[in-house]
PDB file of C-alpha atoms in Angstrom:
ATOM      1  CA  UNK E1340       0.000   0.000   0.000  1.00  0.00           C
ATOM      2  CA  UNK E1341       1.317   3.323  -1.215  1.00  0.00           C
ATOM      3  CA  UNK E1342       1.208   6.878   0.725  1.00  0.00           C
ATOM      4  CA  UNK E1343      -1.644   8.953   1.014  1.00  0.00           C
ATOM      5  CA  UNK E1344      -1.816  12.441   2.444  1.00  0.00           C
ATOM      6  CA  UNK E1345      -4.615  15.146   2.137  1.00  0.00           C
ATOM      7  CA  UNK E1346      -4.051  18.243   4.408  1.00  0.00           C
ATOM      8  CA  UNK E1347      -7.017  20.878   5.816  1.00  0.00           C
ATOM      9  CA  UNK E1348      -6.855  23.927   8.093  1.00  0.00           C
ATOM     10  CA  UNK E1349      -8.203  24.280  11.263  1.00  0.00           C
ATOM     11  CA  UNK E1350      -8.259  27.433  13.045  1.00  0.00           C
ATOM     12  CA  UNK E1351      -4.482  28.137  13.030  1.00  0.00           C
ATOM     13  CA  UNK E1352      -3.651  24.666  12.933  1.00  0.00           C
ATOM     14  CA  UNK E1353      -3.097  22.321   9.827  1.00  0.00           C
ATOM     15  CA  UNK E1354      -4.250  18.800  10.343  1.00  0.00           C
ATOM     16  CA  UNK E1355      -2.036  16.429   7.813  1.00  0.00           C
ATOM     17  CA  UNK E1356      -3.617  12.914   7.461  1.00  0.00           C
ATOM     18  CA  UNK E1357      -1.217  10.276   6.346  1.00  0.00           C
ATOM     19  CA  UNK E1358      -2.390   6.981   5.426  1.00  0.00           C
ATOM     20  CA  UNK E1359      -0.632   3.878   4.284  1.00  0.00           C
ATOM     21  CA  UNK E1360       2.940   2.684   4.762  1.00  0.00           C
ATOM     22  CA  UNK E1361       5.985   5.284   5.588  1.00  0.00           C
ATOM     23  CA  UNK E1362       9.005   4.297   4.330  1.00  0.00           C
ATOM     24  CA  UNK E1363      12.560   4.292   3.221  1.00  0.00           C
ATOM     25  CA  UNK E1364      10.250   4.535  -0.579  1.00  0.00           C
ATOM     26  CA  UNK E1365       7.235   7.009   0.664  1.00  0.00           C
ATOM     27  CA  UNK E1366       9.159   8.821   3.199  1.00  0.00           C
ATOM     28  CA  UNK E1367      10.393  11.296   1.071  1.00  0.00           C
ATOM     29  CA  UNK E1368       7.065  12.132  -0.241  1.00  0.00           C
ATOM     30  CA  UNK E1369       5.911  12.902   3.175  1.00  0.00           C
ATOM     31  CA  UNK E1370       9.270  14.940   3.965  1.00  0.00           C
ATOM     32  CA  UNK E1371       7.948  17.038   0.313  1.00  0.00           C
ATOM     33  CA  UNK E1372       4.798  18.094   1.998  1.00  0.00           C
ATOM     34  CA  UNK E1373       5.770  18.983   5.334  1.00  0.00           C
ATOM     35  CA  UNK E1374       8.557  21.287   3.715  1.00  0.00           C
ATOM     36  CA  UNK E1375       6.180  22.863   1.400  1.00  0.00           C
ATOM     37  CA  UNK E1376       3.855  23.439   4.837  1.00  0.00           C
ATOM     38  CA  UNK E1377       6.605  25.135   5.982  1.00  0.00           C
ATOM     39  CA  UNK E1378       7.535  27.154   3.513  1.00  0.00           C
ATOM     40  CA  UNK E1379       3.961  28.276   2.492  1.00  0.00           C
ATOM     41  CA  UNK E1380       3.454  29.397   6.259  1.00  0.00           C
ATOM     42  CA  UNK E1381       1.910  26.833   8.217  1.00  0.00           C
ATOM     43  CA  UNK E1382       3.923  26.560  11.242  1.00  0.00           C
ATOM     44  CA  UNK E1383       1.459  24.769  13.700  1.00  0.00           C
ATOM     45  CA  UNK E1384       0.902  20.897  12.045  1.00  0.00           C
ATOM     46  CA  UNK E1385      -0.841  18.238  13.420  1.00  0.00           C
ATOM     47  CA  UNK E1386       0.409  15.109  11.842  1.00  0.00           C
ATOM     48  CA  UNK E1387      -2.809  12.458  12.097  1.00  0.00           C
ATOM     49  CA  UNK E1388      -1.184   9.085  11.517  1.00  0.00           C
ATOM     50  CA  UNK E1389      -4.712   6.766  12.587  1.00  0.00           C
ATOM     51  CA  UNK E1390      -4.390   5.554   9.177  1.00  0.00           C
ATOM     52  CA  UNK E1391      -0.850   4.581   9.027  1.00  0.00           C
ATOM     53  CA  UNK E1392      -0.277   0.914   8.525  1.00  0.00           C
ATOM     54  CA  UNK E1393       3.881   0.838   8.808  1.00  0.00           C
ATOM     55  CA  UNK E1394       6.512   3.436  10.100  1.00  0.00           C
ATOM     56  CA  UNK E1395       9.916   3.231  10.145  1.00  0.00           C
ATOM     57  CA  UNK E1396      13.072   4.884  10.807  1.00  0.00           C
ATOM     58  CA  UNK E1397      13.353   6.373   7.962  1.00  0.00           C
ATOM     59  CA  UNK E1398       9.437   7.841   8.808  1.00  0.00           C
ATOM     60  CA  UNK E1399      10.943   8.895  12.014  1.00  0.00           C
ATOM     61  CA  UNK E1400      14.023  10.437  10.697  1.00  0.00           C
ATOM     62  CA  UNK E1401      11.035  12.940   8.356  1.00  0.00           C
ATOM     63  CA  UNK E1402       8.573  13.617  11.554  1.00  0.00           C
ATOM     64  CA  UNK E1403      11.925  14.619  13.299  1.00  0.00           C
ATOM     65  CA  UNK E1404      13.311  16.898  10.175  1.00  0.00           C
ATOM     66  CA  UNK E1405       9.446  18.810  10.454  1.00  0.00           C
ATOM     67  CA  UNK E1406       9.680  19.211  14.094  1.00  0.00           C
ATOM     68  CA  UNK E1407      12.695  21.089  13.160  1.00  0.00           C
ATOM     69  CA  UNK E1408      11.674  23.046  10.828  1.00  0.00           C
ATOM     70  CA  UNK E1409       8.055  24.092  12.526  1.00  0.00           C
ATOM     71  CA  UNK E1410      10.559  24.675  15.675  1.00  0.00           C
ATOM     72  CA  UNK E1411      12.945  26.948  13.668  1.00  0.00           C
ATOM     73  CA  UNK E1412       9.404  29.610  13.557  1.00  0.00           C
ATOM     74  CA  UNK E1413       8.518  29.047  16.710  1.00  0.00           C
ATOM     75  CA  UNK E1414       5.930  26.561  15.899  1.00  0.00           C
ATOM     76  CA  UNK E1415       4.886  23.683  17.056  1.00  0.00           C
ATOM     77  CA  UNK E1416       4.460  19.309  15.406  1.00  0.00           C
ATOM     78  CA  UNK E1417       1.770  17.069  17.350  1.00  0.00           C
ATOM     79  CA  UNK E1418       0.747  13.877  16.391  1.00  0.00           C
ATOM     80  CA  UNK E1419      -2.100  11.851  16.481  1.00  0.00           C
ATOM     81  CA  UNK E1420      -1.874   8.092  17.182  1.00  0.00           C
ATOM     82  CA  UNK E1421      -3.588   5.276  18.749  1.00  0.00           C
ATOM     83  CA  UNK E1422      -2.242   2.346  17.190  1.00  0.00           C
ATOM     84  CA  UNK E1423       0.005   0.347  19.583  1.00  0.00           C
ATOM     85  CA  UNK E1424       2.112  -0.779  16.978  1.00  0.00           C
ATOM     86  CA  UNK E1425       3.356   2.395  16.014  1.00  0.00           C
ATOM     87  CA  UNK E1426       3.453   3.978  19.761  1.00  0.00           C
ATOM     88  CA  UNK E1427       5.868   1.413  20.466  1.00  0.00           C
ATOM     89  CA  UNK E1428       8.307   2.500  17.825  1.00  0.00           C
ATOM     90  CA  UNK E1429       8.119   6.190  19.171  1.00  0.00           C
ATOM     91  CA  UNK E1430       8.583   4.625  22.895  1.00  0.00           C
ATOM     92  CA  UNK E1431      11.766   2.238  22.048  1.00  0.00           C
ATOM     93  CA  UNK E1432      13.202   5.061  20.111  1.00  0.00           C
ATOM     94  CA  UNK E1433      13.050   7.867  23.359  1.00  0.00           C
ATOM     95  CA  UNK E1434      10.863   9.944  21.007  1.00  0.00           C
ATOM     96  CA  UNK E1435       7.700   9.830  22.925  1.00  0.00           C
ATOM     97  CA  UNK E1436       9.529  12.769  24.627  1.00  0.00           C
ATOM     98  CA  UNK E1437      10.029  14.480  21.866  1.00  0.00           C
ATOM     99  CA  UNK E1438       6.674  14.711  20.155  1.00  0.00           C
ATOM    100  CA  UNK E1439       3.439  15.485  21.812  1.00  0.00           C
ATOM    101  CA  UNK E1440       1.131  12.794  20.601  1.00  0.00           C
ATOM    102  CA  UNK E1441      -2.454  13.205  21.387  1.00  0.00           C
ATOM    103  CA  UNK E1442      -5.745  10.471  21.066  1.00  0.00           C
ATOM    104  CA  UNK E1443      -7.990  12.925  18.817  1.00  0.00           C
ATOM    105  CA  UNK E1444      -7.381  15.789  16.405  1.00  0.00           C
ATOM    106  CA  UNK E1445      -9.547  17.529  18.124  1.00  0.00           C
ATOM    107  CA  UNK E1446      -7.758  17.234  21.283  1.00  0.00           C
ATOM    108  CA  UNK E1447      -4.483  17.986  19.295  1.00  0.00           C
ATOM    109  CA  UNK E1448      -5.662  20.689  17.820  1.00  0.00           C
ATOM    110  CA  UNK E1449      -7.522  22.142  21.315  1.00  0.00           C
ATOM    111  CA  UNK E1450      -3.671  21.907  22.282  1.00  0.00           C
ATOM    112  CA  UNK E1451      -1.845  25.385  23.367  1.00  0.00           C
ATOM    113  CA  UNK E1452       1.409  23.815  25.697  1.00  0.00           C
TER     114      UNK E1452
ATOM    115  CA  UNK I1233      19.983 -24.305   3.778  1.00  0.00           C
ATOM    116  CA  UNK I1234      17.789 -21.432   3.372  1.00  0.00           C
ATOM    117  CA  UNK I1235      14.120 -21.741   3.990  1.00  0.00           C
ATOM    118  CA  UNK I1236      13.972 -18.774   1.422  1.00  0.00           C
ATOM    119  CA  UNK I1237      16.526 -16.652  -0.019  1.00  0.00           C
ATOM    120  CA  UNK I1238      15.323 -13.088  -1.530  1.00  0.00           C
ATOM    121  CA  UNK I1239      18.196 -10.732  -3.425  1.00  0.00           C
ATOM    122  CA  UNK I1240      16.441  -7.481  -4.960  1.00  0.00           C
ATOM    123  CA  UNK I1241      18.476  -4.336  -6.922  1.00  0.00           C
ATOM    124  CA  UNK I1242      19.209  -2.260  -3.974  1.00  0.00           C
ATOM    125  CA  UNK I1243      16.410   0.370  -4.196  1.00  0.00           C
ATOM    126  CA  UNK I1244      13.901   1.762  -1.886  1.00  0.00           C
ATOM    127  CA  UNK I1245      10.741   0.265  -3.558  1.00  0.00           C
ATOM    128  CA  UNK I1246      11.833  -3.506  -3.285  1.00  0.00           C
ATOM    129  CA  UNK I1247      12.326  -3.158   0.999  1.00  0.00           C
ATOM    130  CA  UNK I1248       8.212  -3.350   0.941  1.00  0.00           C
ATOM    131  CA  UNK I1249       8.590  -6.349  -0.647  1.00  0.00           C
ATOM    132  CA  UNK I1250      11.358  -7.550   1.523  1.00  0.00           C
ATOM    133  CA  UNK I1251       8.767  -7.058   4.578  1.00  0.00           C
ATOM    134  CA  UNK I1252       6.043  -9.137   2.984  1.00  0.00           C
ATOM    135  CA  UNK I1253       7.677 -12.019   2.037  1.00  0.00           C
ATOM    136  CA  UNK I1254       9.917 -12.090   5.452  1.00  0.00           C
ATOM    137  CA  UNK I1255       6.554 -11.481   7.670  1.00  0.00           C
ATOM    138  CA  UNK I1256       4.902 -14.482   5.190  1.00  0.00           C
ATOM    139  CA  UNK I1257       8.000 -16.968   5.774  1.00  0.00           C
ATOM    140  CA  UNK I1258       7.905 -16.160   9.892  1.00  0.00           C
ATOM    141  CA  UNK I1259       4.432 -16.858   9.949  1.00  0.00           C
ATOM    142  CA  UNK I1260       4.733 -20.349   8.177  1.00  0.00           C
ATOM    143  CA  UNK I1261       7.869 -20.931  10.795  1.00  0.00           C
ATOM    144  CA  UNK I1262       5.597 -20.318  13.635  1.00  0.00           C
ATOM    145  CA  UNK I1263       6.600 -17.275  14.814  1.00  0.00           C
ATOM    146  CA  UNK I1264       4.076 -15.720  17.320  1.00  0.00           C
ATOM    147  CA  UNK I1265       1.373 -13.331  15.222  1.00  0.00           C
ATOM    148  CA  UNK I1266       2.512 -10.233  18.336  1.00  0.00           C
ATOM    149  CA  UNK I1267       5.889 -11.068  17.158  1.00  0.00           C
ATOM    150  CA  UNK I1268       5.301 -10.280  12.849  1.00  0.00           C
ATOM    151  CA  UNK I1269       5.468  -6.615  13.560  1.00  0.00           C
ATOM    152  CA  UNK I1270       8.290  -6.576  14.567  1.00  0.00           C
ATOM    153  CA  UNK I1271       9.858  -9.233  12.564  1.00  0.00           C
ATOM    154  CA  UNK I1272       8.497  -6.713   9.357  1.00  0.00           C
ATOM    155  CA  UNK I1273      10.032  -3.714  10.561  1.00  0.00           C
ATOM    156  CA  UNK I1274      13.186  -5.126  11.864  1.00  0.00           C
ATOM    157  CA  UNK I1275      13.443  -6.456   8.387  1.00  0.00           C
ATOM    158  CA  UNK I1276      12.578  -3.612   6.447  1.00  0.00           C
ATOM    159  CA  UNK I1277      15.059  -1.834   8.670  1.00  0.00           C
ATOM    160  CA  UNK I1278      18.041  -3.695   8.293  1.00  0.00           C
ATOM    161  CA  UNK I1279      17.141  -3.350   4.447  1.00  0.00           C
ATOM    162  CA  UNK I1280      16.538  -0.365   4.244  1.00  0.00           C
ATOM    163  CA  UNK I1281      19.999   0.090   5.422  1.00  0.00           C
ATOM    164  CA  UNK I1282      21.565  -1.698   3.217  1.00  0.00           C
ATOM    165  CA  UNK I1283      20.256  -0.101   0.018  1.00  0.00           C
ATOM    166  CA  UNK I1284      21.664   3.367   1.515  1.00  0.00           C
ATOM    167  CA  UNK I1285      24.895   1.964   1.777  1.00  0.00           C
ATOM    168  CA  UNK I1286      24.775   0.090  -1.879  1.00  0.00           C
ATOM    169  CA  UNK I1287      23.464   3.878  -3.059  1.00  0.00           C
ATOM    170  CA  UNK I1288      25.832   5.642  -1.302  1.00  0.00           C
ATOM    171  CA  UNK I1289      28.914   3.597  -2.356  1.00  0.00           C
ATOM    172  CA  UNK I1290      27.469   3.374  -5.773  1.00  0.00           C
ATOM    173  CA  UNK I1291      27.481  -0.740  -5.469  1.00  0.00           C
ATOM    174  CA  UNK I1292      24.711  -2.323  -8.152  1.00  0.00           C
ATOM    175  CA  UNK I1293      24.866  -5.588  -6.662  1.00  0.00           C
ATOM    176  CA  UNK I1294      21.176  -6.423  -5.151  1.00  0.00           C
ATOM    177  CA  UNK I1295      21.182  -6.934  -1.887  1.00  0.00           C
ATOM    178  CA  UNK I1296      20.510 -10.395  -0.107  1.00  0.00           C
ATOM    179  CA  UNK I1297      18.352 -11.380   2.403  1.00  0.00           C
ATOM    180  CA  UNK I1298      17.907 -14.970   4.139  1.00  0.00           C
ATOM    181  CA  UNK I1299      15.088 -16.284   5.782  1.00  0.00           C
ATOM    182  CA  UNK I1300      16.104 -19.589   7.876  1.00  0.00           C
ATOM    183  CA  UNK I1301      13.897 -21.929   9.308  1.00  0.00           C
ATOM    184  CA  UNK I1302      14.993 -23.732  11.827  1.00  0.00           C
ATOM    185  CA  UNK I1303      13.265 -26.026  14.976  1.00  0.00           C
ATOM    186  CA  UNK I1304      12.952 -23.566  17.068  1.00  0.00           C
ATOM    187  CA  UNK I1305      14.586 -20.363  15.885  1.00  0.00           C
ATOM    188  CA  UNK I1306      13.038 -18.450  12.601  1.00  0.00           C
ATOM    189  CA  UNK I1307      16.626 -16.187  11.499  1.00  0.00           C
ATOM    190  CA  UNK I1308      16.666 -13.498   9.190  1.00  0.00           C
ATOM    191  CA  UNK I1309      20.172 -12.472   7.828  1.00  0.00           C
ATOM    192  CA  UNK I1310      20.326  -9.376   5.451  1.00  0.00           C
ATOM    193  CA  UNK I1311      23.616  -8.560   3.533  1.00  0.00           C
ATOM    194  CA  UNK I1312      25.242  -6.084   1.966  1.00  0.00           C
ATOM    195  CA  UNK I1313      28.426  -5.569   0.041  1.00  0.00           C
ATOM    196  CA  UNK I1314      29.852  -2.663   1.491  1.00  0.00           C
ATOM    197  CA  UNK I1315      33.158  -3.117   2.970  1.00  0.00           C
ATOM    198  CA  UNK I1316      33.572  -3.302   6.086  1.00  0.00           C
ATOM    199  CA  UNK I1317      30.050  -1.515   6.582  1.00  0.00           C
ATOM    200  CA  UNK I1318      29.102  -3.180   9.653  1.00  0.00           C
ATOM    201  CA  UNK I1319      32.087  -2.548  11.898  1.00  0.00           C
ATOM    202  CA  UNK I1320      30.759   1.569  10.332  1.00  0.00           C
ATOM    203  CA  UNK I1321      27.476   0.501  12.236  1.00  0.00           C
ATOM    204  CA  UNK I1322      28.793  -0.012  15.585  1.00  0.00           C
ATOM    205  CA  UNK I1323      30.849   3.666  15.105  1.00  0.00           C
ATOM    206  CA  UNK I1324      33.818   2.972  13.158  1.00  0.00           C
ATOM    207  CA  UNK I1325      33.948   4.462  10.199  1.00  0.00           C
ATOM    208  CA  UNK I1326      34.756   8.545   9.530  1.00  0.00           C
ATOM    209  CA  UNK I1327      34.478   8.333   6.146  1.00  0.00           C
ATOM    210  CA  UNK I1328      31.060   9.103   5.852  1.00  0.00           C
ATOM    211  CA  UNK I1329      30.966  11.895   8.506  1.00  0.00           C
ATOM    212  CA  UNK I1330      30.044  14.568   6.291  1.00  0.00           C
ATOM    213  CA  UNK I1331      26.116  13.018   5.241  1.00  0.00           C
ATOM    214  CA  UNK I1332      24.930  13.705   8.792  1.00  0.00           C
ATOM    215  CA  UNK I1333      21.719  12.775   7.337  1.00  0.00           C
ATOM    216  CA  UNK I1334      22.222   9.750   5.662  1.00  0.00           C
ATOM    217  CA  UNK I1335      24.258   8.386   8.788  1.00  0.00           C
ATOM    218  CA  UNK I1336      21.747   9.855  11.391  1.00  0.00           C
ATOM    219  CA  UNK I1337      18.844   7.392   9.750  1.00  0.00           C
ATOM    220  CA  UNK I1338      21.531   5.028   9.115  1.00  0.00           C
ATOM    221  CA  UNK I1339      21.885   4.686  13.393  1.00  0.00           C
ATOM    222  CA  UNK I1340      18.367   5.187  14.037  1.00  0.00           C
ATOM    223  CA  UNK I1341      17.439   2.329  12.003  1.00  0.00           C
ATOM    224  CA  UNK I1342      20.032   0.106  13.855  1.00  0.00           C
ATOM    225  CA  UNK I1343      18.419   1.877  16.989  1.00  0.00           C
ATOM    226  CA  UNK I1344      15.145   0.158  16.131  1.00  0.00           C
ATOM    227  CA  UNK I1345      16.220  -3.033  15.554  1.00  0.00           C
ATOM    228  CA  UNK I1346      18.201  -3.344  18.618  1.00  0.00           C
ATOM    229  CA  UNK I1347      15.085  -2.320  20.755  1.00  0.00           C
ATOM    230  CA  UNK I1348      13.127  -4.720  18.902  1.00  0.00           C
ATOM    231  CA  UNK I1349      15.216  -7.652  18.333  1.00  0.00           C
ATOM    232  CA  UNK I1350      17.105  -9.529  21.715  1.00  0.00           C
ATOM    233  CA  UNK I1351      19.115 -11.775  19.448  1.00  0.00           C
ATOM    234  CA  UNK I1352      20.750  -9.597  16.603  1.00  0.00           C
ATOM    235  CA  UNK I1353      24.310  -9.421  15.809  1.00  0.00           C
ATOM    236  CA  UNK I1354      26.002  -7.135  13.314  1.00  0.00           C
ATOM    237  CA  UNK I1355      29.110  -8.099  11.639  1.00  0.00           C
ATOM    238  CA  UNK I1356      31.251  -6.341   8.828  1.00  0.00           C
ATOM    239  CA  UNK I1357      33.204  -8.553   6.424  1.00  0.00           C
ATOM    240  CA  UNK I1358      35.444  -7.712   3.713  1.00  0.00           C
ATOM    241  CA  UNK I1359      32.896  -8.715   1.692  1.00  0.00           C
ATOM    242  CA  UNK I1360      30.494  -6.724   3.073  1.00  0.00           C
ATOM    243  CA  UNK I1361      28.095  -6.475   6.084  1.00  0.00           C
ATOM    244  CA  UNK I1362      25.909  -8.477   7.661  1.00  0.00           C
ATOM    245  CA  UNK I1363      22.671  -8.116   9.933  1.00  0.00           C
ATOM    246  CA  UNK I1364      21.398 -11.276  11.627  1.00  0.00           C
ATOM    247  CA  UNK I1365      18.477 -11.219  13.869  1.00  0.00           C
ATOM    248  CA  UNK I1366      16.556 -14.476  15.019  1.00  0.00           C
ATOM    249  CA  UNK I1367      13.240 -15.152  16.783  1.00  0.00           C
ATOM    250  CA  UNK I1368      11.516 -17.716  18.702  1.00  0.00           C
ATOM    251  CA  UNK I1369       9.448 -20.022  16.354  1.00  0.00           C
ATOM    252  CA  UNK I1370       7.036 -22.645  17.002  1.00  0.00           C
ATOM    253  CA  UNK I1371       6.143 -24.399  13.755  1.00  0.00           C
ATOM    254  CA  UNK I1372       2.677 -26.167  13.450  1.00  0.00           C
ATOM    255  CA  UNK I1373       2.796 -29.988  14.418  1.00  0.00           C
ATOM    256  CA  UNK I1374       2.714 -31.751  11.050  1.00  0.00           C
ATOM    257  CA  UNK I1375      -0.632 -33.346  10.522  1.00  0.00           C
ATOM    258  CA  UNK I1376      -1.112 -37.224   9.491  1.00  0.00           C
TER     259      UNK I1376
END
């Protein structure tokens, strides 16, 4: 299963729903949009990944670049995830303390810390 | 011998692949279902891997990955033909100090297997490096 990603703007926020499988192959496509976020202005993203099927490293590796970048203009990255199977690769990788990763959109985008 | 033996041109659309048929042959061994997660993205990790290196050093050999059977183990070994590239994973190698990038994802990747995997051991070769990672398997009792 390929990548999918729509995007759609809520209040101040931007709500990016990936679906599918990120990967060392799809990965960059992700990286694309986030950096074209960026650069168009949207600084506050919430990344809703209840559709993502597989996430790797290299997945990771593009959340972390975005953080980065939405950091860099004082913005801010959430995520949205309930799947165990891709909680545990934030948790074994430390970055559960990196990223604020809510239950909901809603509640990620209700967000202000 | 191998249970099944997979080589694919090192590129980033053939490590899906890699995943499917690895999670397919661990199921068949007996591998737990809780466990296939983790044997798919341990796999597609250690791949992944190995087609940056083959890209990065310009190598157009595929790379190779083994899928082992056994009584009670189900072992996956993926190889490259880099050079010495898995002594590079346990922080050797300089040479490639100047693609932070590349070597960032590079260590993440090996991050993720070791959290996943207790049995994995990486070896370089002069032929190349080497990922091996094993699991507990318990295959289905033959029927009459």
């Amino acid at each position: 299963m390929d990548l999918s990603l729509s995007t759609r703007t809520v209040g101040d926020r931007t709500v990016v729903e990936v679906g599918g499988e990120i990967d060392v192959y799809t990965a960059p496509k992700l990286r694309e949009q986030l950096v074209e976020l960026v650069n168009d202005g949207s600084y506050h993203l919430v990344v809703d990944m209840e559709r993502v099927d597989f996430l790797d490293s290299t997945g990771l590796g593009v959340l972390v670049g975005g953080l980065k970048r939405v950091r860099a203009h004082e913005g801010s990255l959430r995520l949205v995830c309930n799947q165990e199977r891709i909680l545990k690769i934030f948790r074994i990788t430390g970055l559960t303390k990196v990223f604020p990763i809510h239950t909901s959109v809603d509640e990620a985008v209700a967000a202000t810390d | 011998m191998a249970t099944v033996e997979l080589r694919f041109s090192a590129l980033p659309e053939h490590v899906r692949t890699a995943r499917l048929v690895a999670a397919a042959v661990a199921r068949r061994a007996g591998v737990d279902e809780a466990v296939l997660d983790e044997v798919r993205l341990a796999v597609g990790e250690a791949c992944s891997r190995a087609v940056g290196l083959h890209e990065s050093h310009g190598i157009t050999a595929p790379v190779r990955v083994v899928l082992v059977e056994d009584e009670k183990t189900f072992s996956i070994e993926v190889g490259d033909e880099v050079p010495g590239s898995g002594g590079a994973a346990a922080g050797g190698e300089t040479e490639g100090a100047g693609e932070s990038d590349a070597e960032g994802e590079d260590e993440m990747g090996l991050a993720v297997i070791s959290g996943l995997v207790d049995d994995v051991e990486v070896s370089a070769g002069e032929n190349g490096g080497r990922i091996r990672m094993s699991w507990p398997a318990h295959p289905a009792p033959v029927l009459p």
